[in-house]
Coordinates of N, CA and C and ligand atoms in Angstrom, one line a residue:
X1 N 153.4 88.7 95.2 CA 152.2 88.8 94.4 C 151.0 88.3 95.2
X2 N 150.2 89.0 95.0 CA 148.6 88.7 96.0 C 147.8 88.3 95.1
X3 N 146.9 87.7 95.0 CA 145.9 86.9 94.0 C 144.8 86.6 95.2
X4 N 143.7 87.5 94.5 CA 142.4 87.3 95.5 C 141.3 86.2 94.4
X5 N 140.7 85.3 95.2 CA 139.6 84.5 94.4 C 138.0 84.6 95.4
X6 N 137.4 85.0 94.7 CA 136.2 85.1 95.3 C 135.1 84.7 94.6
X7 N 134.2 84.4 95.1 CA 132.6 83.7 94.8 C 132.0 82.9 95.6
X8 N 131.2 82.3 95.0 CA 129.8 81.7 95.6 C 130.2 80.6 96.0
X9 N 129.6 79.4 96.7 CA 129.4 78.2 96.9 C 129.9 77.0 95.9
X10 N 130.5 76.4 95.8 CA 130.8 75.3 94.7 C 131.0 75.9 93.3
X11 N 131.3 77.2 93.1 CA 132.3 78.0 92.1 C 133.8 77.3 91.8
X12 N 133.9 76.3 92.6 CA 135.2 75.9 92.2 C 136.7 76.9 93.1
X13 N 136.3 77.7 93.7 CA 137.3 78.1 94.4 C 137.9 77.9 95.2
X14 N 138.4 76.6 95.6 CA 139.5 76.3 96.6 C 140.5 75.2 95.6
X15 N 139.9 74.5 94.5 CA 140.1 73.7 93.6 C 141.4 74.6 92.8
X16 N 140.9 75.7 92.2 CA 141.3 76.3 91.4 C 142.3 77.2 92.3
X17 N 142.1 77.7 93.1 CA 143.1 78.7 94.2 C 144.3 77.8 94.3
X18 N 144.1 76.7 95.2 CA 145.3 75.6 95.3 C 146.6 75.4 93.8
X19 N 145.4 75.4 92.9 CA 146.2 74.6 91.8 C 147.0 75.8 91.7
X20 N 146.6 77.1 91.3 CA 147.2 78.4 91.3 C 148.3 78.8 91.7
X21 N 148.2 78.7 93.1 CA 149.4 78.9 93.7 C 150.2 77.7 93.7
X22 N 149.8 76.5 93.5 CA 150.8 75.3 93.3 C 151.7 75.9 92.3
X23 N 151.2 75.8 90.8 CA 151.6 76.3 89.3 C 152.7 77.7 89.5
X24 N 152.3 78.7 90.6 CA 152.9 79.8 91.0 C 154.0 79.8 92.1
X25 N 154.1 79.0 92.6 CA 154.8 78.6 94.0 C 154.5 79.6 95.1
X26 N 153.7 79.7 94.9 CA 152.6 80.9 96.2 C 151.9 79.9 97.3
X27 N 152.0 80.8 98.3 CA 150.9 79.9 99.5 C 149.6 80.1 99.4
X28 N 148.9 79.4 99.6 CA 147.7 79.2 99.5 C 146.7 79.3 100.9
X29 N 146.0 79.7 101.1 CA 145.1 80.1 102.1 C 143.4 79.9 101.8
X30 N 142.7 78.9 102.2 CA 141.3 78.8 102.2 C 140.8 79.6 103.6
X31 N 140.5 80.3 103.0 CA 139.7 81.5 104.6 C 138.6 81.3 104.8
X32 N 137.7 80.4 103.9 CA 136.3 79.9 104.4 C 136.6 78.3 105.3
X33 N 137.4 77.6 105.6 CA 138.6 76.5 106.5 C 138.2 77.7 107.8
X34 N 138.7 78.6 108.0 CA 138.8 79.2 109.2 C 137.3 79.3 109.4
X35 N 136.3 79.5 109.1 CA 135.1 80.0 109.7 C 134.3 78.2 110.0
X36 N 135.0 77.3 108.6 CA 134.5 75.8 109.4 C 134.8 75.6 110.5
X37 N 136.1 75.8 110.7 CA 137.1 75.3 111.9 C 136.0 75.8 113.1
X38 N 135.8 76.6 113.1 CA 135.4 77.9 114.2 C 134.1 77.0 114.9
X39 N 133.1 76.7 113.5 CA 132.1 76.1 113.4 C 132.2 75.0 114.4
X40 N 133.0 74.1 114.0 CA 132.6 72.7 114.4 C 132.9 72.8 116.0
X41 N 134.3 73.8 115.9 CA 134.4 74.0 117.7 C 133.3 74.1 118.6
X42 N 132.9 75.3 117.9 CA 131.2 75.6 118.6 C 130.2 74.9 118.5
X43 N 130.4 73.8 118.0 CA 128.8 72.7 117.6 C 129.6 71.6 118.7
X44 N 131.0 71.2 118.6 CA 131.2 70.2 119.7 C 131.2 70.8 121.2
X45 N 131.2 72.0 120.9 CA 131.2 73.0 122.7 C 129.6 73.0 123.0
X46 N 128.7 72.8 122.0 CA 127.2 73.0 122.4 C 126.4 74.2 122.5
X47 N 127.8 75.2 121.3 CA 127.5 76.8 121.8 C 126.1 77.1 120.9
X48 N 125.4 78.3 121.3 CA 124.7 78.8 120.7 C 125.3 79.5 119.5
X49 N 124.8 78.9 118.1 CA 125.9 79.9 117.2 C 125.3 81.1 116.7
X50 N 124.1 81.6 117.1 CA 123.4 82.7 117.1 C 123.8 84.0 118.0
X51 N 124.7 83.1 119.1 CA 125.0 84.2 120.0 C 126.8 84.8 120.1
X52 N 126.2 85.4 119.5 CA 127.7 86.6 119.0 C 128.8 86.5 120.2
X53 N 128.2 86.2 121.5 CA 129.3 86.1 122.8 C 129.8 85.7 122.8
X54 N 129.1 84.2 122.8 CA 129.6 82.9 123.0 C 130.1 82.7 121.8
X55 N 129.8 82.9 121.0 CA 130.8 82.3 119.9 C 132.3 83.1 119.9
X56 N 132.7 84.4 120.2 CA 133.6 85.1 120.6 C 134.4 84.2 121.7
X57 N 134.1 83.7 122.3 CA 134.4 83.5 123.5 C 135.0 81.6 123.1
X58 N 134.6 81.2 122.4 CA 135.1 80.1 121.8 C 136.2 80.7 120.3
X59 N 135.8 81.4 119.9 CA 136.9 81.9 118.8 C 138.2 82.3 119.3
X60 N 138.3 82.8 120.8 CA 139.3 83.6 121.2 C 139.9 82.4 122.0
X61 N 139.4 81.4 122.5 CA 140.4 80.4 123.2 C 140.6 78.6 122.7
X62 N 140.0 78.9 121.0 CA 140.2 77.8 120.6 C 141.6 77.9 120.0
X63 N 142.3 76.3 119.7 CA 143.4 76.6 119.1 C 143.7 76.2 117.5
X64 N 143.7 77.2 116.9 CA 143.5 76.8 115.5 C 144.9 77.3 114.8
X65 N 145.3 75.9 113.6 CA 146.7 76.0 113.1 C 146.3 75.3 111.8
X66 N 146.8 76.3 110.9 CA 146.9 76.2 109.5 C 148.3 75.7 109.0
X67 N 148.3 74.6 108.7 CA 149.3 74.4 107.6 C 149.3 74.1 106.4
X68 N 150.4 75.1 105.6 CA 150.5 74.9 103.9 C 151.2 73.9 103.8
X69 N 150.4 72.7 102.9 CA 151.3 71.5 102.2 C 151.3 71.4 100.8
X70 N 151.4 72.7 100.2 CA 151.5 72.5 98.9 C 150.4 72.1 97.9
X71 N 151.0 71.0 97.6 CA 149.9 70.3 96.5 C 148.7 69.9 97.3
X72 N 149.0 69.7 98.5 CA 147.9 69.1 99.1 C 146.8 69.9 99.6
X73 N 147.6 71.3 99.5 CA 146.5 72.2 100.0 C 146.5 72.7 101.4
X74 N 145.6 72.9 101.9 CA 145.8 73.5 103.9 C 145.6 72.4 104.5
X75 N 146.1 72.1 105.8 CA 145.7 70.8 106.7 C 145.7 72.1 107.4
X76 N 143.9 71.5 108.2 CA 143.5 72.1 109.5 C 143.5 71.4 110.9
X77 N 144.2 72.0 111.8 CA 144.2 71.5 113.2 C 143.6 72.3 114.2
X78 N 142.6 71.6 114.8 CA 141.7 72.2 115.6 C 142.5 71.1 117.1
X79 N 142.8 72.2 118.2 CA 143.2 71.9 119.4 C 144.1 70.6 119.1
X80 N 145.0 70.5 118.0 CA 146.0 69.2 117.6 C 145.8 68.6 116.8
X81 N 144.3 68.4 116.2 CA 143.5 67.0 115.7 C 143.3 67.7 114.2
X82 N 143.8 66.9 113.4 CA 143.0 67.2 112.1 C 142.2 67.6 111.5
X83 N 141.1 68.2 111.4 CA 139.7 68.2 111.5 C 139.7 68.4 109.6
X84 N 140.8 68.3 108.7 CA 140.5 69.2 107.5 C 139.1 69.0 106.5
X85 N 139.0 66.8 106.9 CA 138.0 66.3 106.5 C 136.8 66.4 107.4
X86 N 137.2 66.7 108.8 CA 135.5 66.8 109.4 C 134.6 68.5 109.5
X87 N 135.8 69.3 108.9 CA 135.1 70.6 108.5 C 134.4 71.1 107.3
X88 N 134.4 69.9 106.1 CA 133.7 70.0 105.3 C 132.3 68.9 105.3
X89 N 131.8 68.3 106.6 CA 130.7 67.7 107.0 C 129.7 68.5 106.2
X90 N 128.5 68.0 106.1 CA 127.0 68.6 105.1 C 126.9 69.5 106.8
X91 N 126.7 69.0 108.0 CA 126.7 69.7 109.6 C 126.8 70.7 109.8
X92 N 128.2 70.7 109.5 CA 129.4 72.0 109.0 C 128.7 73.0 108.0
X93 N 128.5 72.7 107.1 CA 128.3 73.6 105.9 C 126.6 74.0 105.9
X94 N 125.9 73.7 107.1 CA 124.4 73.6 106.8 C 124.4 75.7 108.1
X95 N 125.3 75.0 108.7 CA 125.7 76.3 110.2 C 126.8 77.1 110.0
X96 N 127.9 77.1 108.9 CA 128.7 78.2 108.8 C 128.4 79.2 108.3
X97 N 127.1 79.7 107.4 CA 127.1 80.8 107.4 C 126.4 81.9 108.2
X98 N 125.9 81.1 109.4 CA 125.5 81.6 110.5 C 126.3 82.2 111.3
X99 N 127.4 81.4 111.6 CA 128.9 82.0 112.4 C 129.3 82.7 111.6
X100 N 129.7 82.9 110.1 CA 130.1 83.5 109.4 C 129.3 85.3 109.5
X101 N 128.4 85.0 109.5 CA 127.6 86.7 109.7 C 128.0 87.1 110.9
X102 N 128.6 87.3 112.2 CA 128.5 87.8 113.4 C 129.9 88.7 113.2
X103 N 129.5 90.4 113.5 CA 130.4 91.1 112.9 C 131.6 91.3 113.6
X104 N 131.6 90.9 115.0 CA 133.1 90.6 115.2 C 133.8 89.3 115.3
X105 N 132.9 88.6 115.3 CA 134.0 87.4 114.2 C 133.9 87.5 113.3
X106 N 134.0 87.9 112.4 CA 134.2 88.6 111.3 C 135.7 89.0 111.3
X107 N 135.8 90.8 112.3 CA 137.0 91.2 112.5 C 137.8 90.5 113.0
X108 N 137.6 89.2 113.6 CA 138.5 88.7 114.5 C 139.7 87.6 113.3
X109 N 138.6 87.1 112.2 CA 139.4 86.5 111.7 C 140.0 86.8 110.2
X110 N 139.1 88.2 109.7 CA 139.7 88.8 108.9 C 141.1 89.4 109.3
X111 N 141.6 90.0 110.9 CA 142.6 90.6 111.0 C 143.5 89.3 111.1
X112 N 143.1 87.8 111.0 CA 144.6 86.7 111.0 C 144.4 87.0 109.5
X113 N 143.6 86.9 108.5 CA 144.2 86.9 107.2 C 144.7 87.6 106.7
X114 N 144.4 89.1 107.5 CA 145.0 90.0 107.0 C 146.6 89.8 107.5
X115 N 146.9 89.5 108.5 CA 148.4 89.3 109.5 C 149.2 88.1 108.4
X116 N 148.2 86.9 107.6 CA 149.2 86.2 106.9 C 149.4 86.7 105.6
X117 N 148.8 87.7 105.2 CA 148.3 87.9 103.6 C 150.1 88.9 103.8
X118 N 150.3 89.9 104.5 CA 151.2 90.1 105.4 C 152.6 90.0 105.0
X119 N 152.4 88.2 105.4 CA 153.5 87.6 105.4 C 154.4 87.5 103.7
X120 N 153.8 87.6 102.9 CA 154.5 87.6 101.8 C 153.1 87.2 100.6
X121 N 153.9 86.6 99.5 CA 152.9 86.3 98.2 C 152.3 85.2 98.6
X122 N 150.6 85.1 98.1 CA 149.3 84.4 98.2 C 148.2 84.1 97.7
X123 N 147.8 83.3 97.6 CA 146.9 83.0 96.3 C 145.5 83.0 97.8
X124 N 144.5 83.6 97.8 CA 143.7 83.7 98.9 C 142.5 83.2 98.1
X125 N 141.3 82.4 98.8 CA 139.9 82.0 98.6 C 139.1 82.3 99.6
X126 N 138.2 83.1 98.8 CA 136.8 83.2 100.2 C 135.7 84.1 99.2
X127 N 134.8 84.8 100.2 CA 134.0 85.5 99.8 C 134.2 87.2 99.6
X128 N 135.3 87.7 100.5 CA 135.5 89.3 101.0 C 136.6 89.4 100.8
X129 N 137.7 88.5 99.9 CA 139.0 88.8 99.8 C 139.5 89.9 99.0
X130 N 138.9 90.0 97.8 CA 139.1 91.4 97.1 C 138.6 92.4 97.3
X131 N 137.4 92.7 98.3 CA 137.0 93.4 99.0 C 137.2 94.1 100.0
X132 N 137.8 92.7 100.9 CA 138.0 93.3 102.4 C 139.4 92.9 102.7
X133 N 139.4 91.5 102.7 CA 141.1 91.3 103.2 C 142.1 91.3 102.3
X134 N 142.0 91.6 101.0 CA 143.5 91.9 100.1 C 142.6 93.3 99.3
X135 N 142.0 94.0 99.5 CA 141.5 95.1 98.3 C 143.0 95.5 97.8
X136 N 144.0 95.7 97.7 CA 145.5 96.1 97.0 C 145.8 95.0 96.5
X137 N 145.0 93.9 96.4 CA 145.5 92.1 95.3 C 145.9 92.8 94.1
X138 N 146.7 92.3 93.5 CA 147.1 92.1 92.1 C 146.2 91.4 91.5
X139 N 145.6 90.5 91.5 CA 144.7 90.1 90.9 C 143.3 89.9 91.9
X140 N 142.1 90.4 91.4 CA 140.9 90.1 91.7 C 139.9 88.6 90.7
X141 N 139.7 87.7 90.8 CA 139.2 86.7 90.4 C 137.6 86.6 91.0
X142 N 136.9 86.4 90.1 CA 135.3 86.2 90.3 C 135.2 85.0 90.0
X143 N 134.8 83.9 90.8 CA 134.4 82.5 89.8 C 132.7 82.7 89.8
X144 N 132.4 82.3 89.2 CA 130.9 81.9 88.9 C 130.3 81.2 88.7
X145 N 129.2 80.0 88.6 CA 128.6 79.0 88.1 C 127.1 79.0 88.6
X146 N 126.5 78.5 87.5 CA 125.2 78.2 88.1 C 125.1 77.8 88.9
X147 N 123.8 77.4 89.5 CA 123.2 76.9 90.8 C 123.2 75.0 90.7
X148 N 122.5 75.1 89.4 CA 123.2 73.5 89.1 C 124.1 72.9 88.8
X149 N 125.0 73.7 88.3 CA 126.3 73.2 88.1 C 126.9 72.8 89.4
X150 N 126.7 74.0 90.5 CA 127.8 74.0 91.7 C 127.0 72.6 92.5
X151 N 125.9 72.7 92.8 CA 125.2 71.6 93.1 C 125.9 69.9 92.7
X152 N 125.8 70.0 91.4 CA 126.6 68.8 91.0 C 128.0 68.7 91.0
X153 N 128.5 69.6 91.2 CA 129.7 69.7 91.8 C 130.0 69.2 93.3
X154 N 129.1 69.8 94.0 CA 129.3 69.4 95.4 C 128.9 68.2 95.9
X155 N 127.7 67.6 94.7 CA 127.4 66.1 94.7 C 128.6 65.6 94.8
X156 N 129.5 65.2 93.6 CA 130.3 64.7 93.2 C 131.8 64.7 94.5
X157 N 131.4 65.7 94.7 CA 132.9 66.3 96.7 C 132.1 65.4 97.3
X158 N 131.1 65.2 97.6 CA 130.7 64.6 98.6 C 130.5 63.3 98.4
X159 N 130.2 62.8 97.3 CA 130.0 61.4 97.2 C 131.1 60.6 97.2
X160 N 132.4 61.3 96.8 CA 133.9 61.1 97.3 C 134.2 60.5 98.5
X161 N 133.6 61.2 99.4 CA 133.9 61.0 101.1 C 133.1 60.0 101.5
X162 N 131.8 59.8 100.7 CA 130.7 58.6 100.8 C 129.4 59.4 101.8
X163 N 129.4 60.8 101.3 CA 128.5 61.2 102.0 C 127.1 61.0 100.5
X164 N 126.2 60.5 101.1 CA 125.3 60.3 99.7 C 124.4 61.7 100.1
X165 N 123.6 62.1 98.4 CA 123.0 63.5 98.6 C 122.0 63.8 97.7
X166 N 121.4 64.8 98.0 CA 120.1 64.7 97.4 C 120.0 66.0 96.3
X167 N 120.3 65.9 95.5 CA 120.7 67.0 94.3 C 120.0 68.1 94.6
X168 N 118.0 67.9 94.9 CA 117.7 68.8 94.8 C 117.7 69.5 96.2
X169 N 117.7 69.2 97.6 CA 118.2 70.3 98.5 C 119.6 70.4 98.7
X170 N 120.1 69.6 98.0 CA 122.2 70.2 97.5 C 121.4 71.9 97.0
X171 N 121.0 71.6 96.1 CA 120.3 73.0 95.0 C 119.8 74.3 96.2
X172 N 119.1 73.7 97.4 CA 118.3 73.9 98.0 C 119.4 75.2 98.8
X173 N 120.3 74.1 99.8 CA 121.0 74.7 100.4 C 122.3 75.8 100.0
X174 N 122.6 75.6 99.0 CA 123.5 76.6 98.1 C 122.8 77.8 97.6
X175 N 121.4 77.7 97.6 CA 120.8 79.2 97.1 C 120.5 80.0 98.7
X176 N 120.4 79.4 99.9 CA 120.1 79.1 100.9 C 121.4 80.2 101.7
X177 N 122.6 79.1 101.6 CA 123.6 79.8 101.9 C 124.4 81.0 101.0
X178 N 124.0 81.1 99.1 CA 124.5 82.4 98.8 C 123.6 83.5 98.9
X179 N 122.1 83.1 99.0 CA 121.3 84.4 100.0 C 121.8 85.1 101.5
X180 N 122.1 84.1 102.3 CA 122.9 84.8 103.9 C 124.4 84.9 103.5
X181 N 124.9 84.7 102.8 CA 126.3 85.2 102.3 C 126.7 86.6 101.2
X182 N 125.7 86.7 100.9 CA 125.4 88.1 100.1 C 124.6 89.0 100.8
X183 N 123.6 88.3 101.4 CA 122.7 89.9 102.3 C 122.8 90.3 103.8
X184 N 124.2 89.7 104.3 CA 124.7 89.8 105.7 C 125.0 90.9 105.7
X185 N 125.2 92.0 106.8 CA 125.5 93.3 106.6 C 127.3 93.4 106.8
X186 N 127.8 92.0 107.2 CA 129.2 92.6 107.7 C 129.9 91.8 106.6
X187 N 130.5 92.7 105.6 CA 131.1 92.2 104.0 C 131.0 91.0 103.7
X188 N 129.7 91.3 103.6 CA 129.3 90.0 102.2 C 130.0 89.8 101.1
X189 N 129.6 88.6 100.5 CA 129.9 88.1 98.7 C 129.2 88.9 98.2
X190 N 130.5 90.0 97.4 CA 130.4 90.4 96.7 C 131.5 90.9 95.5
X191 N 131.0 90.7 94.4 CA 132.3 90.3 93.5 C 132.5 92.2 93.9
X192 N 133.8 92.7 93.8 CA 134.8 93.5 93.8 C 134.6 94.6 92.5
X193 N 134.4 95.5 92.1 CA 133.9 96.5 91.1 C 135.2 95.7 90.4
X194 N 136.7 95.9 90.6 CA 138.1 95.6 89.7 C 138.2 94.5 89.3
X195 N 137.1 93.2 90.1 CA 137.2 92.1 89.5 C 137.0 91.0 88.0
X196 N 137.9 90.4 87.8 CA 137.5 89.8 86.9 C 136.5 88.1 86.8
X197 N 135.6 88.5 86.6 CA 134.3 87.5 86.6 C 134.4 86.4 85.8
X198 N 134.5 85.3 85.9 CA 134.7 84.0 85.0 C 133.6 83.2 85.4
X199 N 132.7 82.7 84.5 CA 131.7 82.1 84.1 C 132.1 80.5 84.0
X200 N 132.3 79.7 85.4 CA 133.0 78.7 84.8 C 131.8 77.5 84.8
X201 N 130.9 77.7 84.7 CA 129.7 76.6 84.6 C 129.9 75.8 83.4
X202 N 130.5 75.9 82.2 CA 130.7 75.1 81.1 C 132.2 74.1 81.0
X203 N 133.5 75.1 82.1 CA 134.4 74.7 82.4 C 135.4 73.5 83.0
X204 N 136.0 73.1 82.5 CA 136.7 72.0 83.2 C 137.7 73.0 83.8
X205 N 138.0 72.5 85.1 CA 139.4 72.5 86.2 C 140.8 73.1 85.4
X206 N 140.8 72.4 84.6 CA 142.1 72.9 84.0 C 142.1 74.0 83.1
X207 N 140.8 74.1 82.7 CA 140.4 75.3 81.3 C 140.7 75.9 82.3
X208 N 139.8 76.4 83.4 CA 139.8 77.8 84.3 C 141.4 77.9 84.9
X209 N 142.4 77.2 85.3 CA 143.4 77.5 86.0 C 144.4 77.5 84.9
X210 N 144.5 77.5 83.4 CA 144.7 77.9 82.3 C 144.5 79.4 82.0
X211 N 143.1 79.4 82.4 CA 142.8 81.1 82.1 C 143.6 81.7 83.0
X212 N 143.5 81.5 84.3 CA 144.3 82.4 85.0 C 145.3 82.4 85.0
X213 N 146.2 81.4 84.4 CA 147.8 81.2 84.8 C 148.2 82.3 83.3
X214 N 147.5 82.2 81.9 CA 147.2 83.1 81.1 C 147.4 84.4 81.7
X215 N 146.3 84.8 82.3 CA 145.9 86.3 82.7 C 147.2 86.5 83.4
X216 N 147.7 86.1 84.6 CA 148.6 86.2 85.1 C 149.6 86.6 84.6
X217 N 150.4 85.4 84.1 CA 151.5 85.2 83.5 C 151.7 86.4 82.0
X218 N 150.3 86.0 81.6 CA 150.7 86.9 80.0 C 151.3 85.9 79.6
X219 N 150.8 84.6 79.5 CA 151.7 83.7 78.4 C 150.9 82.5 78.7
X220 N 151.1 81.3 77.7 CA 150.4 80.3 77.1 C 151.0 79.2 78.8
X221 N 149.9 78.5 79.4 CA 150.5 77.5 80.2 C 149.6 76.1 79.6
X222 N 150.9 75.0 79.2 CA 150.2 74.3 78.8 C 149.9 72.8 80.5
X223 N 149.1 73.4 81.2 CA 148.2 72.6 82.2 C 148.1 70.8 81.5
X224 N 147.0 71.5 81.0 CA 146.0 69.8 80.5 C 147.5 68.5 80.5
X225 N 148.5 69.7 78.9 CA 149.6 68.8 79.2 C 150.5 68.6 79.7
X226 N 150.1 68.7 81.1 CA 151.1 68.1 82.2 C 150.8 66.7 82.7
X227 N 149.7 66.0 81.9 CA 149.6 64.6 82.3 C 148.8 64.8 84.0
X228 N 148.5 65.6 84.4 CA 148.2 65.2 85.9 C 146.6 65.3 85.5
X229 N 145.8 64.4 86.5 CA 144.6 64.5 86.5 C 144.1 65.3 88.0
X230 N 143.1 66.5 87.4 CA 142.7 67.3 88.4 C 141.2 66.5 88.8
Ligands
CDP301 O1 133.7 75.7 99.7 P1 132.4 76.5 99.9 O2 132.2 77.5 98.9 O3 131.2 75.6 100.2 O4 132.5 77.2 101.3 P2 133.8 77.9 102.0 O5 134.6 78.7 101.1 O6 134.5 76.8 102.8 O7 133.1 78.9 103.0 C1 132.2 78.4 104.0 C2 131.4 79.6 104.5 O8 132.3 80.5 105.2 C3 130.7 80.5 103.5 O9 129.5 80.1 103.1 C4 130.7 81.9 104.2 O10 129.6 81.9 105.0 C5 131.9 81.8 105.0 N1 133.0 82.6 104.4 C6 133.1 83.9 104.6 O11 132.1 84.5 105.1 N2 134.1 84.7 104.2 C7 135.1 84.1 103.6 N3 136.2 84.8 103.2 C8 135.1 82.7 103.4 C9 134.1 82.0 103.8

């Protein structure tokens, strides 16, 4: 089974993907992880991330390793070292969708997700997955949320880690980055004609991964009462 999730910025789609394939015993794959990873390489190499070469030229000889741990989600290893927490930096997230627009990195790293998607059943998150790297998913997923919602969302991720933040260019940079993530020419965010669109701005975590275990399954999952807090 293939399960594509796509949307915007702080839509909740890595949250809900994880849980998904947890509840499903599917692997799980954050493919916006790969374009961080990529990122930070090139911000500690000093590369210009505007330049399509050099960034090429770091994408092709860095060493990047994805591991599935389940509940826990992906652990990212950049040349050995952990980075899963330092690729979600405000740093990180202010320049990835700069790297993210350059159209053969693009192909370079759509063709690994395409190579693990591949490998068997997957619950996939990003922007171009029901589009570009799974279009034959069994399921297409649209999340959605306002702009303030996802904002205080991403407050809330980040004040976790003790990064403190300023709600309104939180607001600032999420309209910021789903403007160059939707009007880049090389497959942008864009929800999928087959997909199904979920409005989760009013949503708790477990309503939404309810709906889909629903849709999926064709049958009642009772989430909430599993006692676990998401
Ligand atoms: O979690 P959040 O929505 O903030 O971002 P992410 O999923 O980690 O993705 C970070 C960035 O990577 C996005 O803003 C896109 O520029 C890029 N991305 C992409 O172009 N295609 C994907 N399939 C996934 C992410």
């Amino acid at each position: 089974m293939k399960i594509a999730i796509d949307g915007p910025a702080g839509a909740g789609k890595s949250t809900i993907a994880r849980l998904v394939a947890q509840h499903l015993g599917l692997r799980y794959l954050d493919t916006g992880a790969m374009y961080r990873a990529l990122t930070v390489e090139a911000l500690q190499r000093g590369v210009d991330i505007s330049d399509e070469e050099a960034l090429m030229r770091v994408a092709t000889s860095m060493d990047l390793e994805i591991a599935f741990r389940g509940e826990q989600g992906n652990r990212i290893f950049l040349n050995g070292e952990d980075v899963t927490k330092l690729i979600r930096q405000p740093e990180v997230t202010a320049q990835v969708s700069t790297v993210s627009s350059h159209k053969r990195i693009r192909e370079l790293i759509v063709a690994l997700q395409e190579q693990i998607g591949r490998q068997g059943s997957i619950v996939m998150d990003g922007r171009d997955i029901g589009t570009v790297v799974m279009p034959d998913a069994d399921w297409k997923i649209f999340l959605q949320a306002t702009v303030e919602e996802r904002a205080k969302r991403r407050r809330i991720e980040l004040e976790k880690q003790g990064v403190a933040v300023n709600i309104a260019e939180l607001q600032e940079q999420i309209r910021r980055r789903d403007h160059q993530d939707s009007t880049r020419e090389n497959s942008p965010l864009k929800k999928s004609d087959d997909a199904i669109e979920i409005d989760t701005t009013s949503m708790g975590v477990s309503e939404v991964v309810c709906r889909l275990l629903n849709l999926i399954k064709g049958e009642d999952e009772d989430v909430q009462g599993s006692g676990r807090d998401y």
